[in-house]
């Protein structure tokens, strides 16, 4: 089935531009952004446009299947925009890896959140040969996951192996020390930047630089 394109005219300042959309109407509460491209002008709703520039992932108290988590991880590494990750409440198991795999400098946690890391776990039943196959597979997954933690935290393989041996709960400050996050957020980043600028202006060094 082919989508039917509808031509719409939108006024931008003093000019009127024509765009094509699959929707018969533009929802008035959703801003539209027009972008110049090699094929002409393209219109995006603001949400789709933001996905081209930035992605924010909020990590909540959810655990999941390791292979599903690795699928999300691969997607995060594949896309072009920088990805900010936030731990809100708790990031356990695969969620802690996704938290650590955000863009460096953009991995955050709220101050009272908890981060938990551990080795893969699971269970299987059946014939001895099948159980052995699954045991070998989960050991391969363990090795791969540890390698990814090493990549994103900067810790040694030995330290990661030791940390992942049992359930290990971390405070945001501990997670920062281990390299899982970059910053503990108690206030909006912009507010902190303004505060830092104000402190610099009031410092003797800042006054000398301005003088």
Coordinates of N, CA and C in Angstrom, one line a residue:
X1 N 0.8 -1.2 0.0 CA 0.0 0.0 0.0 C 0.9 1.2 0.0
X2 N 0.6 2.2 -0.9 CA 1.4 3.4 -1.0 C 0.7 4.5 -0.2
X3 N 1.5 5.4 0.4 CA 0.9 6.5 1.1 C 0.6 7.6 0.1
X4 N -0.5 8.3 0.3 CA -0.9 9.4 -0.5 C -0.4 10.7 0.0
X5 N 0.4 11.4 -0.7 CA 1.0 12.6 -0.3 C 0.0 13.8 -0.4
X6 N -0.1 14.6 0.5 CA -0.9 15.8 0.5 C -0.1 17.0 0.5
X7 N -0.3 17.9 -0.4 CA 0.4 19.2 -0.5 C -0.2 20.2 0.5
X8 N 0.6 20.8 1.4 CA 0.2 21.8 2.3 C 1.0 23.0 2.2
X9 N 0.4 24.1 2.4 CA 1.1 25.4 2.3 C 1.2 26.0 3.8
X10 N 2.4 26.3 4.2 CA 2.7 26.8 5.5 C 3.4 28.2 5.4
X11 N 3.0 29.1 6.2 CA 3.6 30.4 6.2 C 4.7 30.5 7.2
X12 N 5.9 30.9 6.7 CA 7.1 31.0 7.6 C 7.5 32.5 7.5
X13 N 7.2 33.3 8.5 CA 7.5 34.7 8.4 C 6.7 35.4 7.3
X14 N 7.5 35.9 6.3 CA 6.8 36.6 5.2 C 6.6 35.7 4.0
X15 N 7.2 34.5 4.0 CA 7.1 33.6 2.9 C 6.2 32.5 3.1
X16 N 5.6 31.9 2.1 CA 4.8 30.7 2.2 C 5.4 29.6 1.4
X17 N 5.6 28.5 2.1 CA 6.3 27.3 1.5 C 5.3 26.1 1.4
X18 N 5.5 25.3 0.4 CA 4.7 24.1 0.2 C 5.5 22.9 0.6
X19 N 4.8 22.1 1.4 CA 5.4 20.8 1.8 C 4.5 19.7 1.5
X20 N 5.0 18.5 1.5 CA 4.2 17.3 1.3 C 4.2 16.4 2.5
X21 N 3.1 15.9 2.9 CA 3.0 15.1 4.0 C 2.0 14.0 3.8
X22 N 2.1 12.9 4.5 CA 1.1 11.8 4.4 C -0.1 12.0 5.2
X23 N -0.1 13.1 6.1 CA -1.2 13.4 6.9 C -2.1 14.4 6.2
X24 N -3.4 14.4 6.3 CA -4.2 15.3 5.7 C -4.3 16.6 6.4
X25 N -3.8 16.7 7.6 CA -3.8 17.9 8.4 C -2.6 18.0 9.3
X26 N -2.1 19.2 9.6 CA -1.0 19.3 10.5 C -1.6 19.6 11.9
X27 N -1.2 18.9 12.9 CA -1.7 19.1 14.2 C -1.2 20.4 14.7
X28 N -2.0 21.4 15.1 CA -1.6 22.7 15.4 C -0.7 22.8 16.7
X29 N -0.8 21.8 17.6 CA 0.0 21.8 18.8 C 1.4 21.2 18.6
X30 N 1.7 20.7 17.5 CA 3.0 20.1 17.2 C 3.8 20.9 16.3
X31 N 4.9 21.6 16.7 CA 5.6 22.5 15.8 C 6.2 21.7 14.6
X32 N 6.3 22.3 13.5 CA 6.9 21.8 12.3 C 8.2 22.5 12.0
X33 N 9.2 21.7 11.6 CA 10.5 22.3 11.3 C 10.8 21.9 9.8
X34 N 11.2 22.9 9.1 CA 11.5 22.8 7.6 C 13.0 22.8 7.5
X35 N 13.6 21.7 6.9 CA 15.0 21.6 6.7 C 15.4 21.5 5.3
X36 N 16.5 22.3 4.9 CA 17.0 22.2 3.5 C 17.8 21.0 3.4
X37 N 17.6 20.3 2.3 CA 18.4 19.1 1.9 C 18.8 19.1 0.5
X38 N 19.6 18.2 0.0 CA 20.0 18.1 -1.4 C 18.8 17.8 -2.3
X39 N 17.7 17.4 -1.7 CA 16.5 17.0 -2.6 C 15.4 18.1 -2.4
X40 N 15.8 19.2 -1.8 CA 14.8 20.2 -1.6 C 14.5 20.4 -0.1
X41 N 13.3 20.9 0.2 CA 12.9 21.1 1.6 C 12.1 19.9 2.1
X42 N 12.4 19.6 3.4 CA 11.7 18.5 4.0 C 11.1 19.0 5.3
X43 N 9.9 18.6 5.7 CA 9.3 19.0 6.9 C 9.3 17.9 7.9
X44 N 9.6 18.2 9.2 CA 9.6 17.2 10.3 C 8.7 17.8 11.4
X45 N 8.0 16.9 12.1 CA 7.5 17.4 13.4 C 8.7 17.5 14.3
X46 N 8.6 18.3 15.4 CA 9.7 18.6 16.2 C 10.3 17.4 16.9
X47 N 9.5 16.4 17.2 CA 10.0 15.2 17.9 C 10.9 14.4 16.9
X48 N 10.5 14.3 15.7 CA 11.4 13.6 14.7 C 12.7 14.3 14.5
X49 N 12.6 15.7 14.5 CA 13.8 16.5 14.2 C 14.8 16.3 15.4
X50 N 14.2 16.3 16.6 CA 15.1 16.1 17.8 C 15.8 14.8 17.8
X51 N 15.2 13.8 17.2 CA 15.8 12.5 17.2 C 17.0 12.4 16.3
X52 N 17.1 13.4 15.4 CA 18.3 13.5 14.5 C 19.4 14.2 15.2
X53 N 19.1 14.9 16.3 CA 20.1 15.7 17.0 C 20.6 15.2 18.3
X54 N 19.6 14.6 19.0 CA 19.9 14.1 20.4 C 18.9 13.1 20.8
X55 N 19.4 12.2 21.7 CA 18.5 11.2 22.2 C 18.8 11.1 23.7
X56 N 17.7 11.1 24.5 CA 17.9 11.0 26.0 C 17.2 9.7 26.4
X57 N 18.0 8.8 27.1 CA 17.4 7.5 27.6 C 17.3 7.6 29.1
X58 N 16.1 7.4 29.6 CA 15.9 7.3 31.1 C 15.9 5.9 31.5
X59 N 16.9 5.5 32.4 CA 17.0 4.1 32.9 C 16.2 4.0 34.2
X60 N 15.2 3.2 34.2 CA 14.4 3.0 35.4 C 14.7 1.6 36.0
X61 N 13.9 1.3 37.1 CA 14.2 0.0 37.8 C 13.7 -1.2 37.0
X62 N 14.3 -1.5 35.9 CA 13.9 -2.6 35.1 C 15.1 -3.5 34.7
X63 N 14.9 -4.8 34.9 CA 15.9 -5.8 34.4 C 15.3 -6.4 33.1
X64 N 16.2 -7.1 32.4 CA 15.7 -7.6 31.2 C 16.5 -8.8 30.6
X65 N 16.1 -9.4 29.5 CA 16.8 -10.4 28.9 C 18.1 -9.9 28.3
X66 N 19.2 -10.6 28.5 CA 20.5 -10.0 28.1 C 20.5 -9.8 26.6
X67 N 20.0 -10.7 25.8 CA 20.1 -10.5 24.3 C 19.2 -9.3 23.9
X68 N 18.1 -9.1 24.5 CA 17.3 -7.9 24.2 C 18.1 -6.6 24.5
X69 N 18.8 -6.7 25.7 CA 19.6 -5.5 26.1 C 20.7 -5.3 25.1
X70 N 21.3 -6.3 24.6 CA 22.4 -6.1 23.7 C 21.9 -5.6 22.4
X71 N 20.7 -5.9 22.0 CA 20.0 -5.3 20.8 C 19.9 -3.8 21.0
X72 N 19.4 -3.4 22.2 CA 19.3 -2.0 22.4 C 20.7 -1.3 22.4
X73 N 21.7 -2.0 23.0 CA 23.0 -1.5 23.0 C 23.6 -1.2 21.6
X74 N 23.4 -2.3 20.7 CA 23.9 -2.1 19.4 C 23.2 -1.0 18.7
X75 N 21.9 -0.8 18.9 CA 21.2 0.3 18.3 C 21.8 1.7 18.8
X76 N 22.0 1.8 20.1 CA 22.6 3.0 20.6 C 23.9 3.3 20.0
X77 N 24.7 2.3 19.7 CA 26.1 2.5 19.1 C 25.9 2.8 17.6
X78 N 24.9 2.4 17.0 CA 24.7 2.6 15.6 C 24.3 4.0 15.2
X79 N 23.4 4.5 16.0 CA 22.8 5.8 15.5 C 23.8 6.9 15.6
X80 N 23.5 8.0 14.9 CA 24.5 9.1 14.8 C 24.4 10.1 15.9
X81 N 23.2 10.5 16.4 CA 23.1 11.5 17.5 C 23.8 11.1 18.8
X82 N 24.3 12.0 19.5 CA 24.8 11.7 20.9 C 23.6 11.2 21.8
X83 N 23.9 10.3 22.7 CA 22.9 9.8 23.5 C 23.2 10.1 25.0
X84 N 22.3 10.8 25.6 CA 22.4 11.1 27.1 C 21.7 10.0 27.8
X85 N 22.3 9.4 28.8 CA 21.6 8.4 29.7 C 21.5 8.9 31.1
X86 N 20.3 8.6 31.7 CA 20.0 9.1 33.0 C 19.5 7.9 33.8
X87 N 20.1 7.7 35.0 CA 19.6 6.7 36.0 C 18.6 7.4 36.9
X88 N 17.3 6.9 36.8 CA 16.2 7.5 37.6 C 15.7 6.4 38.5
X89 N 16.0 6.4 39.7 CA 15.5 5.4 40.7 C 16.5 4.2 40.8
X90 N 16.7 3.4 39.7 CA 17.6 2.3 39.8 C 17.9 1.8 38.4
X91 N 19.1 1.4 38.1 CA 19.5 0.8 36.9 C 20.2 -0.5 37.2
X92 N 19.5 -1.6 37.0 CA 20.0 -2.9 37.3 C 20.4 -3.8 36.1
X93 N 21.4 -4.6 36.3 CA 21.7 -5.6 35.3 C 22.0 -5.0 33.9
X94 N 21.3 -5.3 32.8 CA 21.6 -4.8 31.5 C 21.4 -3.3 31.5
X95 N 20.4 -2.8 32.3 CA 20.2 -1.3 32.3 C 21.4 -0.6 32.8
X96 N 22.3 -1.2 33.6 CA 23.5 -0.5 34.0 C 24.5 -0.4 32.9
X97 N 24.5 -1.4 32.0 CA 25.4 -1.4 30.9 C 24.9 -0.3 29.9
X98 N 23.6 -0.2 29.7 CA 23.0 0.8 28.8 C 23.3 2.2 29.3
X99 N 23.2 2.3 30.7 CA 23.6 3.6 31.3 C 25.0 4.0 31.0
X100 N 25.9 3.0 31.1 CA 27.3 3.3 30.9 C 27.7 3.5 29.4
X101 N 26.8 3.0 28.5 CA 27.2 3.0 27.1 C 26.7 4.3 26.4
X102 N 26.1 5.3 27.2 CA 25.8 6.5 26.6 C 27.0 7.3 26.2
X103 N 26.8 8.4 25.5 CA 27.9 9.3 25.1 C 28.7 9.8 26.3
X104 N 30.0 9.6 26.3 CA 30.8 10.1 27.4 C 30.7 11.5 27.7
X105 N 30.5 11.9 28.9 CA 30.2 13.2 29.3 C 28.7 13.5 29.5
X106 N 27.9 12.5 29.0 CA 26.4 12.7 29.0 C 25.7 11.6 29.8
X107 N 26.5 10.9 30.6 CA 25.9 9.8 31.4 C 25.7 10.3 32.8
X108 N 24.4 10.3 33.2 CA 24.0 10.9 34.5 C 23.3 10.0 35.4
X109 N 23.2 10.4 36.7 CA 22.4 9.7 37.7 C 21.8 10.8 38.6
X110 N 20.6 10.6 39.0 CA 20.0 11.4 40.1 C 20.6 10.9 41.4
X111 N 20.7 11.8 42.4 CA 21.5 11.6 43.6 C 21.1 10.4 44.5
X112 N 19.8 10.0 44.5 CA 19.4 8.9 45.3 C 19.1 7.6 44.5
X113 N 19.6 7.6 43.3 CA 19.4 6.4 42.5 C 20.4 5.3 42.9
X114 N 20.1 4.1 42.5 CA 21.1 3.0 42.8 C 21.4 2.3 41.5
X115 N 22.6 1.8 41.3 CA 23.0 1.1 40.2 C 23.5 -0.3 40.6
X116 N 23.1 -1.3 39.9 CA 23.5 -2.7 40.3 C 24.0 -3.4 39.1
X117 N 25.2 -4.0 39.2 CA 25.8 -4.8 38.2 C 26.0 -6.2 38.7
X118 N 25.9 -7.2 37.8 CA 26.2 -8.6 38.1 C 26.4 -9.4 36.8
X119 N 26.9 -10.6 37.0 CA 27.1 -11.5 35.8 C 25.7 -12.0 35.3
X120 N 25.7 -12.5 34.0 CA 24.4 -13.0 33.5 C 23.9 -14.2 34.4
X121 N 22.6 -14.3 34.4 CA 22.0 -15.5 35.2 C 20.9 -16.0 34.4
X122 N 20.5 -17.3 34.7 CA 19.4 -17.9 33.9 C 19.3 -19.4 34.3
X123 N 18.5 -20.1 33.7 CA 18.3 -21.5 34.0 C 17.7 -22.2 32.8
X124 N 18.0 -23.5 32.7 CA 17.6 -24.3 31.6 C 17.4 -25.8 32.0
X125 N 16.5 -26.5 31.4 CA 16.4 -27.9 31.7 C 16.3 -28.7 30.4
X126 N 16.6 -30.0 30.5 CA 16.5 -30.8 29.3 C 17.6 -31.8 29.3
X127 N 18.0 -32.3 28.2 CA 19.1 -33.3 28.1 C 20.4 -32.7 28.5
X128 N 21.3 -33.5 29.0 CA 22.6 -33.1 29.4 C 23.4 -32.3 28.3
X129 N 23.3 -32.8 27.1 CA 24.0 -32.1 26.0 C 23.4 -30.7 25.8
X130 N 22.1 -30.6 25.9 CA 21.5 -29.3 25.7 C 21.8 -28.3 26.8
X131 N 21.9 -28.8 28.0 CA 22.3 -28.0 29.2 C 23.7 -27.5 29.0
X132 N 24.6 -28.3 28.5 CA 26.0 -27.9 28.2 C 26.0 -26.8 27.2
X133 N 25.2 -27.0 26.1 CA 25.2 -26.0 25.1 C 24.8 -24.6 25.6
X134 N 23.8 -24.6 26.5 CA 23.3 -23.3 27.1 C 24.3 -22.8 28.0
X135 N 25.0 -23.7 28.8 CA 26.0 -23.2 29.7 C 27.2 -22.5 29.0
X136 N 27.6 -23.1 27.9 CA 28.7 -22.5 27.1 C 28.2 -21.2 26.5
X137 N 27.0 -21.1 26.1 CA 26.5 -19.8 25.5 C 26.4 -18.7 26.6
X138 N 26.0 -19.0 27.8 CA 25.9 -18.0 28.8 C 27.3 -17.5 29.2
X139 N 28.3 -18.4 29.2 CA 29.7 -18.0 29.5 C 30.2 -17.1 28.4
X140 N 29.8 -17.4 27.1 CA 30.2 -16.5 26.0 C 29.6 -15.1 26.2
X141 N 28.3 -15.1 26.6 CA 27.6 -13.8 26.9 C 28.3 -13.0 28.0
X142 N 28.7 -13.8 29.1 CA 29.4 -13.1 30.2 C 30.6 -12.5 29.8
X143 N 31.4 -13.2 29.0 CA 32.7 -12.6 28.5 C 32.5 -11.4 27.6
X144 N 31.5 -11.4 26.8 CA 31.2 -10.3 25.9 C 30.7 -9.1 26.7
X145 N 29.8 -9.3 27.6 CA 29.3 -8.2 28.5 C 30.4 -7.6 29.3
X146 N 31.3 -8.4 29.8 CA 32.4 -7.9 30.6 C 33.3 -7.0 29.7
X147 N 33.5 -7.4 28.5 CA 34.3 -6.7 27.5 C 33.7 -5.3 27.2
X148 N 32.3 -5.2 27.2 CA 31.7 -4.0 26.9 C 31.8 -3.0 28.2
X149 N 31.7 -3.6 29.4 CA 31.9 -2.8 30.6 C 33.3 -2.2 30.6
X150 N 34.3 -3.0 30.2 CA 35.7 -2.6 30.1 C 35.8 -1.4 29.1
X151 N 35.1 -1.5 28.0 CA 35.2 -0.5 27.0 C 34.6 0.8 27.5
X152 N 33.5 0.8 28.2 CA 32.8 2.0 28.5 C 33.2 2.6 29.9
X153 N 33.8 1.8 30.7 CA 34.2 2.3 32.0 C 35.7 2.7 32.2
X154 N 36.5 2.1 31.3 CA 37.9 2.2 31.4 C 38.6 1.4 32.5
X155 N 37.8 0.5 33.2 CA 38.3 -0.4 34.2 C 39.0 -1.5 33.5
X156 N 39.9 -2.2 34.2 CA 40.6 -3.3 33.7 C 39.7 -4.5 33.7
X157 N 40.0 -5.5 32.8 CA 39.2 -6.7 32.7 C 39.1 -7.5 34.1
X158 N 40.2 -7.4 34.8 CA 40.3 -8.1 36.1 C 39.3 -7.4 37.1
X159 N 39.3 -6.1 37.1 CA 38.4 -5.4 38.0 C 37.0 -5.6 37.7
X160 N 36.7 -5.6 36.4 CA 35.3 -5.8 36.0 C 34.8 -7.2 36.3
X161 N 35.7 -8.2 36.1 CA 35.4 -9.6 36.4 C 35.1 -9.7 37.9
X162 N 35.9 -9.1 38.8 CA 35.6 -9.1 40.2 C 34.4 -8.4 40.6
X163 N 34.1 -7.3 40.0 CA 32.9 -6.5 40.3 C 31.6 -7.2 39.9
X164 N 31.7 -8.0 38.8 CA 30.5 -8.6 38.3 C 30.2 -10.0 38.9
X165 N 31.1 -10.5 39.7 CA 30.9 -11.8 40.2 C 29.6 -12.1 41.0
X166 N 29.2 -11.1 41.8 CA 27.9 -11.2 42.5 C 27.2 -9.9 42.3
X167 N 25.9 -9.8 42.8 CA 25.2 -8.6 42.7 C 25.9 -7.5 43.5
X168 N 26.2 -6.4 42.8 CA 27.0 -5.3 43.4 C 26.2 -4.0 43.3
X169 N 25.7 -3.5 44.4 CA 24.9 -2.3 44.4 C 25.9 -1.1 44.6
X170 N 25.6 0.0 43.8 CA 26.5 1.2 43.8 C 25.7 2.4 44.0
X171 N 26.2 3.3 44.8 CA 25.6 4.7 44.9 C 26.0 5.4 43.6
X172 N 25.4 6.5 43.3 CA 25.8 7.3 42.1 C 27.3 7.7 42.2
X173 N 27.8 8.1 43.4 CA 29.2 8.5 43.5 C 30.1 7.3 43.3
X174 N 29.7 6.1 43.8 CA 30.5 4.9 43.5 C 30.5 4.6 42.0
X175 N 29.3 4.7 41.3 CA 29.2 4.4 39.9 C 30.1 5.4 39.1
X176 N 30.1 6.6 39.6 CA 31.0 7.6 38.9 C 32.5 7.2 39.1
X177 N 32.8 6.7 40.3 CA 34.2 6.3 40.5 C 34.6 5.1 39.6
X178 N 33.6 4.2 39.4 CA 33.9 3.1 38.6 C 33.8 3.4 37.1
X179 N 33.4 4.6 36.7 CA 33.3 4.9 35.3 C 32.0 4.6 34.6
X180 N 31.0 4.2 35.4 CA 29.7 3.9 34.8 C 28.9 5.2 34.4
X181 N 29.1 6.3 35.1 CA 28.5 7.5 34.8 C 29.5 8.6 34.9
X182 N 29.1 9.8 34.4 CA 30.0 11.0 34.4 C 29.7 12.0 35.5
X183 N 28.4 12.1 35.8 CA 27.9 13.2 36.7 C 26.7 12.8 37.5
X184 N 26.7 13.2 38.7 CA 25.5 13.1 39.6 C 24.8 14.4 39.6
X185 N 23.5 14.4 39.2 CA 22.8 15.6 39.0 C 21.8 15.9 40.1
X186 N 22.1 17.0 40.8 CA 21.2 17.5 41.8 C 20.4 18.7 41.4
X187 N 20.9 19.4 40.4 CA 20.2 20.5 39.8 C 20.4 20.5 38.3
X188 N 19.5 21.2 37.6 CA 19.7 21.2 36.1 C 21.1 21.7 35.7
X189 N 21.6 21.1 34.7 CA 23.0 21.4 34.3 C 23.2 22.9 34.0
X190 N 22.2 23.5 33.4 CA 22.3 24.9 33.0 C 22.4 25.8 34.3
X191 N 21.7 25.4 35.3 CA 21.7 26.1 36.6 C 23.1 26.0 37.2
X192 N 23.7 24.8 37.2 CA 25.0 24.6 37.7 C 26.1 25.4 36.9
X193 N 25.9 25.5 35.6 CA 26.8 26.3 34.8 C 26.8 27.7 35.2
X194 N 25.5 28.3 35.4 CA 25.4 29.7 35.8 C 26.0 29.9 37.2
X195 N 25.8 28.9 38.1 CA 26.4 29.0 39.4 C 27.9 29.1 39.3
X196 N 28.5 28.2 38.5 CA 30.0 28.2 38.3 C 30.5 29.5 37.7
X197 N 29.7 30.1 36.7 CA 30.1 31.3 36.1 C 30.1 32.5 37.2
X198 N 29.0 32.4 38.0 CA 28.9 33.5 39.1 C 30.1 33.4 40.1
X199 N 30.4 32.1 40.5 CA 31.5 32.0 41.4 C 32.8 32.5 40.8
X200 N 33.0 32.2 39.5 CA 34.2 32.7 38.8 C 34.3 34.2 38.7
X201 N 33.1 34.8 38.5 CA 33.1 36.3 38.4 C 33.4 36.9 39.8
X202 N 33.0 36.2 40.8 CA 33.2 36.8 42.2 C 34.6 36.4 42.7
X203 N 35.3 35.5 42.1 CA 36.6 35.1 42.6 C 37.7 36.2 42.2
X204 N 38.8 36.3 43.1 CA 39.8 37.3 42.8 C 40.4 37.1 41.4
X205 N 40.6 35.8 41.0 CA 41.2 35.5 39.7 C 40.3 36.0 38.6
X206 N 39.0 35.7 38.8 CA 38.1 36.1 37.8 C 38.1 37.6 37.6
X207 N 38.1 38.4 38.7 CA 38.2 39.8 38.7 C 39.4 40.3 38.0
X208 N 40.6 39.7 38.3 CA 41.8 40.1 37.6 C 41.7 39.9 36.1
X209 N 41.1 38.7 35.7 CA 41.0 38.5 34.3 C 40.2 39.5 33.6
X210 N 39.1 39.9 34.3 CA 38.2 40.9 33.7 C 38.8 42.3 33.8
X211 N 39.6 42.6 34.8 CA 40.2 43.9 35.0 C 41.3 44.2 34.0

